Amino acid sequence: MAVLVYPENWDGKFKKLSFELVSYASKVAEMLGVQAVAVSIGSVDEGELSKLATYGAGRIISIENGALKSLDDQAYTSLIAEVAKSVSASVVVLSNNNTGKALAPRLSVKLKAGIASGVSRLPVSTSQFIVYKKVYSGKAFANVEIKTPVKIITLAQNSFEVIESPKTVAIEKSGIQPDQNLLRTKVTDVQKQTGKILLTDADIVVSGGRGMRSADNWGPLVEMAELLGAGTACSRPVSDEGWRPHDEHTGQTGKIIAPNLYFAIGISGAIQHLAGISSSKYIVAINTDKDAPIFEAAQYGIVGDAAKILPRLVEKLREVKSK
Amino acid sequence: MKILVCISNVPDTTTKVKFIDDQKKLDVTGIQWVINPWDELALTRALELKDDASNGVQTVTVAHVGLVSAEPTIRKALAIGADDAIRVNTDPADAYGIAAQLAEVMKTEKYDIILCGIESSDHNGSTVGGMLAEFLDCPSVTCVSSLKIEGGQPVISREIDGGKESLTVPLPFVAVVQKGIAKEPRIAAMRGIMAARTKPIRVYEPQAIENFTEVLNYEMPKPRAACKYVDAENAGQLIDLLQNEARVF
């Protein structure tokens, strides 16, 4: 028996997200009294792979193959399923990110395993296997029982701390190779943004809404984000107007994020926007309307005009930085 | 080429959800039911592809697993422009149940492209599309933000962390689509609403499928502590609080 975890890599490197997943899986394994096994797919060197042991992976299995450079839902699923069977996994843990959303449902059918996605805590109980997850886009939570012998969990991003529990393990190179007949998607081009902090990775996010009034007023907001090492985001009307790019739209139908700190500037806090940001640890609201619903979600607030307040915040941050 | 769009029937996104029966059931009083927003975008894109005759899309069908009470939502999809609809007559216990029922129907009805929204706004599972693809043993592409047809073959763009990938995939396949797939959801015109009344809905009786998961009960989020206000004239104080009280940077 084991808990199998799939920490994804990005160009051969793991991220905080990968370590959160392994930390989570090793805690679940502890609850069950079994080992956490990590499976890595793609080209990752030994030094990088061994980092997974720092977060509690008791076994590390690496599947390397030139044909596995980009995600193929079907081929990756069959590889993970094969490893899951070979280690008799009773729980399989993936991230609730783009890759997890591609693989977890296919695995569910392949392994005849019930799935709970977007889980944000350790299981409530393991004898009767119950997990706690967000539903209705964060307007509520549910205790969900998974009834099958094999269970699949996708972990909500930024919902679990990394925990170091170092183990000494040898890295096992797996002989499992992808079935060429399953590698049917062909990536023809990759366009990557560079130099921009990814919203889903950012610890701090500075976000602007209609209260910013026009596309020309974003200067101080961007400067504040730079000073904080933060990502920039916006509400839906802003991306619909074309003031900011669509990939910055956070909210129910845009990106769903959970940073440590979220600045909602000139955002009234419509229920659809809150659905995308409500898992943030701290929310700061700046709005001219003292009755705006965003203040109900926020821990800190300033009632006033963003155009006047932002420069004051930037000035103060510069001062703090220079110390 | 035939396109299938799987649709979910969900509470309007502005709904304030409440639960009854010891927090075991959603209180449906006063809820407006709508097509799940991502599915609506998927349907819009399917219809856009059909509009351009050079793409060779003959029909756009919508499929839903649910009871007769969901028919107004299905009719809405027909009014927006779908040619016909499938309904599997059961109240599904979970996503696995939905995908399994749809896979059964696919044994008799064949489609070249199956579109599913990235998630439904009720259970936020992001699972039906991938499950259906695995049942059908066909490729799937997830987080699709653009879908075109060139020379009879799909050309796709999918979102990856910090960028996009372009890819091709043979038919048939499942595309799990997200924001960007269509600009604005298409709205039903009066002519469409009239036409929808007579468009066929094929009703299938369900297969017996065991449920893999069960929602035991719901909980409302814990209320956050009251907002602490900083005076606008003294906005810099906010930075002090974030640094020394919240300790977030």
XYZ file of C-alpha atoms in Angstrom:
572
model
C 0.000 0.000 0.000
C 1.169 3.506 -0.695
C 0.144 7.064 -1.374
C 1.279 7.966 -4.884
C 1.945 11.608 -5.715
C 2.670 13.147 -9.099
C 4.792 16.271 -8.694
C 4.981 17.923 -12.074
C 8.183 19.603 -13.292
C 8.676 22.687 -15.400
C 11.627 22.324 -17.782
C 13.189 19.823 -15.409
C 12.647 21.887 -12.242
C 10.153 21.520 -9.439
C 8.292 24.458 -7.906
C 6.818 25.199 -4.506
C 3.619 23.621 -5.798
C 5.413 20.293 -6.348
C 6.766 20.362 -2.787
C 3.351 21.278 -1.331
C 1.949 18.218 -3.069
C 4.661 15.887 -1.785
C 4.300 17.332 1.743
C 0.555 16.721 1.577
C 0.942 13.199 0.226
C 3.458 12.257 2.904
C 1.095 13.501 5.637
C -1.760 11.444 4.142
C 0.606 8.471 3.994
C 1.420 9.000 7.668
C -2.310 8.981 8.518
C -2.655 5.675 6.686
C 0.585 4.226 8.040
C 2.003 3.703 4.558
C 4.769 5.141 2.383
C 4.548 8.170 0.087
C 5.832 7.385 -3.392
C 6.568 10.167 -5.864
C 6.491 9.559 -9.604
C 8.163 12.049 -11.909
C 7.654 12.122 -15.660
C 10.054 13.813 -18.062
C 13.687 14.763 -17.858
C 14.627 15.763 -14.292
C 18.163 15.324 -12.939
C 18.969 13.375 -9.787
C 19.750 16.434 -7.704
C 16.351 17.892 -8.430
C 14.558 14.568 -7.915
C 16.239 14.068 -4.546
C 14.601 17.305 -3.314
C 11.311 15.371 -3.199
C 12.763 13.254 -0.374
C 13.174 16.420 1.708
C 9.383 16.713 1.837
C 8.721 13.127 2.801
C 8.771 11.025 -0.362
C 9.880 7.546 0.740
C 10.381 6.349 -2.830
C 11.079 8.336 -5.955
C 10.346 6.792 -9.323
C 11.471 8.618 -12.431
C 10.121 7.959 -15.917
C 12.289 9.568 -18.540
C 11.581 9.543 -22.237
C 12.162 12.052 -25.020
C 8.589 11.582 -26.207
C 7.263 12.899 -22.882
C 8.401 16.492 -23.231
C 4.916 17.930 -23.320
C 1.749 16.765 -21.648
C -0.278 14.130 -23.443
C -3.332 13.411 -21.298
C -3.766 9.837 -22.438
C -0.129 8.719 -22.384
C 0.664 10.350 -19.042
C -2.478 8.844 -17.516
C -1.513 5.340 -18.538
C 2.013 5.780 -17.085
C 0.762 7.047 -13.726
C -1.888 4.317 -13.625
C 0.746 1.673 -14.232
C 2.917 2.998 -11.398
C -0.147 3.269 -9.140
C -0.864 -0.410 -9.714
C 2.751 -1.483 -9.270
C 3.041 0.236 -5.865
C -0.544 -0.743 -4.858
C -1.475 2.892 -4.311
C -4.610 3.375 -2.239
C -4.493 7.156 -2.680
C -3.211 9.145 -5.672
C -2.492 12.841 -5.182
C -2.222 15.424 -7.985
C -2.456 19.208 -8.080
C -5.739 20.869 -8.990
C -3.824 22.857 -11.631
C -3.953 22.594 -15.435
C -2.061 19.300 -15.476
C -3.965 17.734 -12.600
C -7.252 18.684 -14.246
C -6.078 16.901 -17.395
C -4.909 13.696 -15.716
C -6.932 13.089 -12.540
C -10.299 12.441 -14.253
C -8.777 10.037 -16.753
C -7.018 8.223 -13.901
C -10.324 7.991 -12.066
C -11.819 5.950 -14.899
C -8.675 3.904 -15.503
C -8.246 2.960 -11.834
C -11.982 2.856 -11.041
C -11.168 5.363 -8.320
C -13.463 8.005 -6.880
C -12.116 11.519 -7.118
C -12.387 14.668 -5.034
C -10.899 17.748 -6.676
C -9.810 21.011 -5.130
C -9.288 19.509 -1.694
C -7.842 22.074 0.703
C -7.016 20.108 3.871
C -5.815 16.722 5.056
C -8.568 14.084 5.010
C -11.140 14.568 7.769
C -10.984 10.827 8.407
C -9.344 7.861 6.699
C -11.308 4.882 8.077
C -14.318 6.302 6.308
C -12.340 8.305 3.733
C -13.702 11.850 3.941
C -12.173 14.971 2.436
C -13.076 18.631 2.655
C -13.384 20.600 -0.555
C -14.602 23.860 -1.983
C -17.928 23.863 -3.827
C -20.026 26.557 -5.501
C -16.810 28.381 -6.389
C -15.899 28.969 -2.758
C -19.344 30.051 -1.590
C -19.453 26.816 0.422
C -17.463 23.712 1.347
C -18.409 20.050 1.338
C -17.358 16.941 3.243
C -17.113 14.308 0.550
C -16.745 10.598 1.131
C -14.742 8.647 -1.436
C -16.064 5.084 -1.379
C -13.773 3.232 -3.758
C -10.707 1.209 -2.661
C -8.444 3.594 -4.608
C -8.975 7.306 -4.034
C -7.833 10.286 -6.090
C -7.338 13.714 -4.549
C -6.416 16.899 -6.366
C -5.027 19.478 -3.977
C -6.088 23.125 -4.272
C -3.082 25.325 -4.998
C -1.593 27.254 -2.091
C -3.774 25.438 0.424
C -1.113 23.354 2.148
C 2.214 24.426 3.623
C 5.439 22.745 2.600
C 6.656 20.562 5.449
C 10.188 19.220 5.591
C 10.479 15.617 6.746
C 13.686 14.431 5.092
C 14.117 10.839 4.066
C 17.053 9.122 2.455
C 15.998 7.440 -0.732
C 17.570 6.136 -3.879
C 16.078 7.316 -7.123
C 14.590 4.509 -9.147
C 14.674 4.831 -12.901
C 11.531 3.175 -14.124
C 11.559 0.966 -17.166
C 7.932 1.813 -17.954
C 7.667 3.460 -21.325
C 4.748 5.232 -22.942
C 2.619 3.376 -25.449
C 3.358 5.157 -28.736
C -0.230 4.557 -29.858
C -1.425 6.724 -27.002
C 0.807 9.689 -27.806
C -1.666 11.279 -30.149
C -1.464 14.969 -29.367
C 1.323 16.867 -31.070
C 2.594 20.181 -29.733
C 3.596 22.371 -32.667
C 4.505 25.578 -30.881
C 5.074 26.901 -27.365
C 4.689 30.574 -26.484
C 5.931 31.488 -23.031
C 5.665 34.783 -21.245
C 8.914 35.743 -19.698
C 9.749 38.119 -16.905
C 6.227 38.164 -15.546
C 5.276 36.682 -12.180
C 2.713 33.946 -12.700
C -0.548 34.780 -10.989
C -1.043 31.251 -9.757
C 2.473 31.243 -8.233
C 2.424 34.737 -6.718
C 2.426 35.169 -2.926
C 1.123 38.710 -3.324
C -1.282 39.914 -6.015
C -2.214 43.521 -6.768
C -5.478 43.703 -8.663
C -7.412 46.599 -10.177
C -11.057 47.026 -11.090
C -13.338 49.493 -12.764
C -12.473 52.012 -10.039
C -9.118 52.468 -11.808
C -11.226 54.386 -14.384
C -9.069 53.875 -17.479
C -6.261 51.849 -19.030
C -3.912 54.812 -18.544
C -4.047 54.779 -14.751
C -2.260 51.490 -14.172
C 1.242 52.934 -13.657
C 1.226 53.214 -9.844
C -0.522 49.837 -9.473
C 2.177 48.125 -11.535
C 4.878 49.994 -9.635
C 3.397 48.862 -6.334
C 3.370 45.253 -7.606
C 7.020 45.577 -8.622
C 8.003 46.927 -5.210
C 6.215 43.999 -3.546
C 7.438 41.364 -6.011
C 3.748 40.765 -6.675
C 1.712 39.573 -9.641
C -0.825 41.910 -11.261
C -4.450 40.991 -11.836
C -7.763 42.606 -12.690
C -11.515 42.140 -12.486
C -13.621 41.000 -15.394
C -14.915 44.413 -16.594
C -11.295 45.561 -16.873
C -10.231 42.688 -19.130
C -13.492 42.941 -21.087
C -12.740 46.618 -21.726
C -9.252 45.669 -22.841
C -7.570 47.837 -20.189
C -5.563 44.787 -19.112
C -4.845 41.416 -20.798
C -7.338 38.558 -20.386
C -4.840 36.352 -18.604
C -5.000 38.778 -15.656
C -8.737 38.283 -15.135
C -9.321 36.740 -11.720
C -12.754 35.580 -10.684
C -15.146 32.720 -11.130
C -14.701 32.438 -14.896
C -11.096 33.650 -14.953
C -8.184 32.615 -12.795
C -8.864 31.266 -9.331
C -6.040 32.215 -7.012
C -5.122 31.889 -3.349
C -2.206 34.223 -2.569
C -1.139 35.217 0.930
C -2.102 38.804 0.223
C -4.562 40.173 -2.325
C -5.043 43.885 -2.992
C -8.478 44.636 -4.492
C -8.172 48.173 -5.793
C -11.285 49.809 -7.190
C -13.002 46.420 -7.210
C -16.500 46.374 -5.719
C -16.389 42.651 -4.939
C -19.192 41.105 -6.989
C -19.868 37.531 -5.909
C -18.243 36.205 -9.114
C -15.043 38.109 -8.361
C -14.972 36.918 -4.753
C -15.312 33.340 -5.988
C -11.899 33.678 -7.608
C -10.038 35.220 -4.675
C -11.839 34.178 -1.486
C -9.152 31.652 -0.541
C -6.553 34.438 -0.206
C -5.143 34.604 3.335
C -5.411 38.409 3.568
C -7.524 40.696 1.421
C -6.992 44.447 1.328
C -9.780 46.556 -0.179
C -9.470 50.076 -1.526
C -12.715 51.535 -2.798
C -14.583 54.836 -2.887
C -17.856 53.148 -1.906
C -17.821 52.326 1.806
C -20.719 49.890 1.291
C -18.964 47.883 -1.441
C -19.191 44.134 -0.687
C -15.403 43.782 -0.996
C -15.063 45.308 2.506
C -16.989 42.336 3.935
C -14.362 39.978 2.543
C -11.390 42.176 3.472
C -9.323 42.316 6.667
C -7.906 45.744 5.849
C -9.645 48.529 4.026
C -9.273 52.092 2.897
C -12.308 54.064 1.784
C -11.109 56.427 -0.900
C -10.041 56.993 -4.469
C -7.402 54.622 -5.848
C -5.854 57.431 -7.887
C -5.016 59.308 -4.667
C -4.202 56.339 -2.449
C -1.945 54.314 -4.735
C 0.800 56.976 -4.943
C 0.819 57.185 -1.131
C 1.229 53.430 -0.848
C 3.996 53.441 -3.470
C 5.802 56.238 -1.628
C 5.576 54.377 1.676
C 6.761 51.117 0.104
C 9.771 52.871 -1.444
C 10.598 54.267 1.965
C 10.301 50.817 3.588
C 12.407 49.273 0.816
C 15.178 51.816 1.133
C 15.650 50.987 4.819
C -18.245 16.597 -38.776
C -20.475 16.415 -35.709
C -19.856 18.329 -32.484
C -21.254 17.433 -29.078
C -21.334 19.956 -26.248
C -21.912 18.596 -22.739
C -23.884 20.987 -20.580
C -24.471 21.249 -16.874
C -27.521 22.877 -15.287
C -26.307 25.111 -12.446
C -27.563 27.910 -10.180
C -27.030 31.356 -11.666
C -23.576 32.630 -10.663
C -25.048 35.422 -8.508
C -26.892 32.891 -6.301
C -26.218 33.002 -2.587
C -26.250 29.308 -1.786
C -28.024 27.899 1.308
C -28.395 24.336 2.518
C -31.238 22.452 4.178
C -31.846 19.010 5.768
C -28.930 19.251 8.225
C -26.827 20.987 5.586
C -27.144 17.939 3.356
C -29.083 19.455 0.458
C -28.968 22.655 -1.555
C -31.971 24.862 -0.880
C -33.282 25.388 -4.414
C -35.945 27.923 -3.399
C -35.786 30.901 -5.712
C -32.753 29.638 -7.638
C -32.490 30.573 -11.302
C -30.992 27.682 -13.266
C -28.668 28.408 -16.139
C -26.283 26.670 -18.528
C -22.922 26.371 -16.746
C -20.946 29.451 -17.927
C -18.020 27.488 -19.433
C -20.411 25.127 -21.234
C -22.193 28.147 -22.652
C -18.875 29.396 -24.055
C -18.201 25.911 -25.467
C -21.594 25.923 -27.165
C -20.926 29.395 -28.549
C -17.606 28.255 -30.053
C -19.221 25.129 -31.542
C -21.852 27.311 -33.226
C -19.205 29.743 -34.502
C -17.375 26.792 -36.081
C -20.619 25.617 -37.684
C -21.399 29.107 -39.020
C -18.329 28.994 -41.261
C -19.310 26.393 -43.876
C -15.668 25.772 -44.792
C -15.209 24.019 -41.432
C -17.620 21.291 -42.478
C -19.517 21.108 -39.191
C -22.893 19.508 -39.931
C -24.515 19.476 -36.519
C -24.058 20.758 -32.986
C -25.734 18.596 -30.340
C -25.964 19.299 -26.615
C -25.995 16.546 -24.004
C -27.141 16.703 -20.408
C -27.470 14.114 -17.667
C -30.385 15.121 -15.460
C -34.068 14.970 -14.798
C -36.871 16.511 -16.836
C -36.674 19.601 -14.600
C -33.524 20.585 -16.520
C -35.348 20.804 -19.832
C -35.732 24.603 -19.724
C -31.918 24.822 -19.662
C -31.657 22.353 -22.549
C -34.269 24.356 -24.492
C -32.170 27.444 -23.869
C -29.188 25.730 -25.506
C -31.410 24.824 -28.451
C -32.629 28.427 -28.616
C -29.041 29.662 -28.719
C -28.568 27.475 -31.773
C -27.857 23.806 -31.031
C -29.559 21.523 -33.560
C -30.717 18.841 -31.180
C -30.188 17.485 -27.680
C -29.614 14.360 -25.649
C -30.839 13.945 -22.087
C -30.036 10.962 -19.909
C -32.927 10.706 -17.515
C -31.293 10.408 -14.095
C -30.170 12.550 -11.205
C -26.448 11.713 -11.268
C -24.719 11.037 -7.944
C -21.324 12.360 -9.030
C -19.141 13.300 -12.005
C -18.223 9.667 -12.616
C -21.924 8.897 -12.970
C -22.363 11.713 -15.496
C -19.391 10.633 -17.601
C -20.386 6.958 -17.462
C -23.946 7.731 -18.631
C -22.667 9.901 -21.473
C -20.182 7.187 -22.478
C -23.098 4.726 -22.734
C -24.928 7.050 -25.113
C -21.729 7.402 -27.186
C -21.965 3.684 -27.968
C -24.849 4.492 -30.292
C -24.241 8.141 -31.171
C -20.877 9.149 -32.645
C -19.318 12.597 -32.503
C -16.011 13.897 -33.850
C -15.432 16.659 -31.327
C -16.807 16.610 -27.804
C -16.627 19.887 -25.878
C -16.896 20.183 -22.109
C -16.472 23.267 -19.930
C -13.426 23.214 -17.638
C -15.627 22.955 -14.564
C -19.202 23.282 -13.438
C -19.845 26.172 -11.099
C -21.547 23.916 -8.523
C -19.106 21.135 -7.687
C -16.029 22.648 -9.335
C -14.805 19.168 -10.197
C -13.163 19.690 -13.607
C -13.641 16.001 -14.233
C -16.419 15.021 -16.649
C -14.520 15.800 -19.884
C -11.398 13.830 -18.990
C -13.446 10.933 -17.645
C -15.518 10.762 -20.807
C -12.370 10.734 -22.970
C -10.948 7.848 -20.947
C -14.211 5.907 -21.253
C -14.133 6.478 -25.023
C -10.407 5.711 -25.215
C -9.813 8.873 -27.222
C -7.393 11.797 -26.768
C -8.300 14.783 -24.640
C -6.865 18.266 -24.436
C -7.533 20.305 -21.300
C -7.482 24.082 -20.627
C -8.270 24.759 -24.287
C -8.548 28.477 -25.003
C -8.768 28.317 -28.789
C -10.193 25.742 -31.190
C -10.110 26.017 -34.965
C -10.558 23.569 -37.798
C -7.987 23.627 -40.591
C -8.252 21.186 -43.478
C -10.730 19.090 -41.535
C -8.396 18.774 -38.552
C -8.593 20.502 -35.165
C -5.960 23.102 -34.309
C -5.876 23.857 -30.614
C -4.274 26.251 -28.239
C -4.106 25.304 -24.584
C -3.049 27.296 -21.539
C 0.019 26.129 -19.684
C 1.636 27.795 -16.670
C 2.849 31.123 -17.982
C 2.025 30.623 -21.611
C 0.307 28.725 -24.380
C 0.918 25.665 -26.490
C -0.424 25.074 -29.969
C -1.246 21.513 -30.787
C -2.937 19.160 -33.166
C -4.889 16.051 -32.297
C -6.656 13.421 -34.410
C -10.464 13.072 -34.379
C -12.417 12.064 -32.415
C -11.268 13.849 -29.283
C -12.520 15.675 -26.196
C -11.670 19.341 -25.663
C -12.045 20.670 -22.127
C -12.440 24.381 -22.714
C -11.944 27.476 -20.610
C -12.016 31.251 -20.809
C -10.966 32.558 -24.204
C -12.612 29.781 -26.243
C -15.322 32.275 -27.229
C -15.467 35.962 -26.499
C -19.021 36.374 -25.215
C -21.691 33.715 -24.795
C -24.176 33.789 -27.647
C -27.643 34.981 -26.688
C -30.855 33.394 -27.939
C -32.807 35.502 -30.442
C -36.606 35.393 -30.709
C -36.392 33.243 -33.849
C -34.155 30.789 -32.022
C -36.524 30.615 -29.059
C -39.435 29.788 -31.397
C -37.380 27.194 -33.289
C -36.175 25.559 -30.056
C -39.709 24.450 -29.183
C -39.755 21.872 -31.951
C -36.115 20.776 -31.924
C -35.696 17.139 -30.839
C -34.510 16.114 -27.366
C -33.596 12.421 -27.368
C -34.193 10.986 -23.904
C -32.139 7.952 -22.855
C -32.946 5.877 -19.810
C -29.941 5.530 -17.472
C -27.652 2.571 -16.884
C -27.161 1.354 -13.320
C -23.919 2.965 -12.193
C -22.539 2.841 -8.676
C -21.532 6.126 -7.145
C -17.874 6.530 -6.255
C -18.320 9.555 -4.015
C -20.990 11.047 -1.794
C -21.377 14.523 -0.371
C -22.051 13.966 3.337
C -22.806 17.570 4.177
C -22.048 21.170 3.277
C -20.475 23.914 5.364
C -20.578 27.654 4.931
C -17.245 29.494 4.967
C -16.211 30.860 8.352
C -16.925 34.564 8.509
C -13.760 36.608 8.261
C -12.768 39.018 11.015
C -14.233 42.494 10.599
C -12.388 44.817 8.263
C -9.882 47.142 9.897
C -9.992 50.568 8.262
C -7.074 52.859 7.590
C -7.705 56.543 6.955
C -7.215 57.517 3.299
C -5.122 60.562 4.250
C -2.785 58.288 6.134
C -2.727 55.409 3.644
C 0.901 54.547 4.354
C -0.191 53.140 7.707
C -1.653 50.192 5.773
C 1.864 49.124 4.812
C 2.895 49.186 8.495
C -0.067 46.988 9.438
C 0.607 44.490 6.652
C 4.252 44.336 7.609
C 4.029 44.275 11.403
C 0.565 42.930 12.203
C -0.348 40.583 9.337
C 3.362 39.926 8.615
C 2.742 39.197 4.965
C 5.937 40.803 3.701
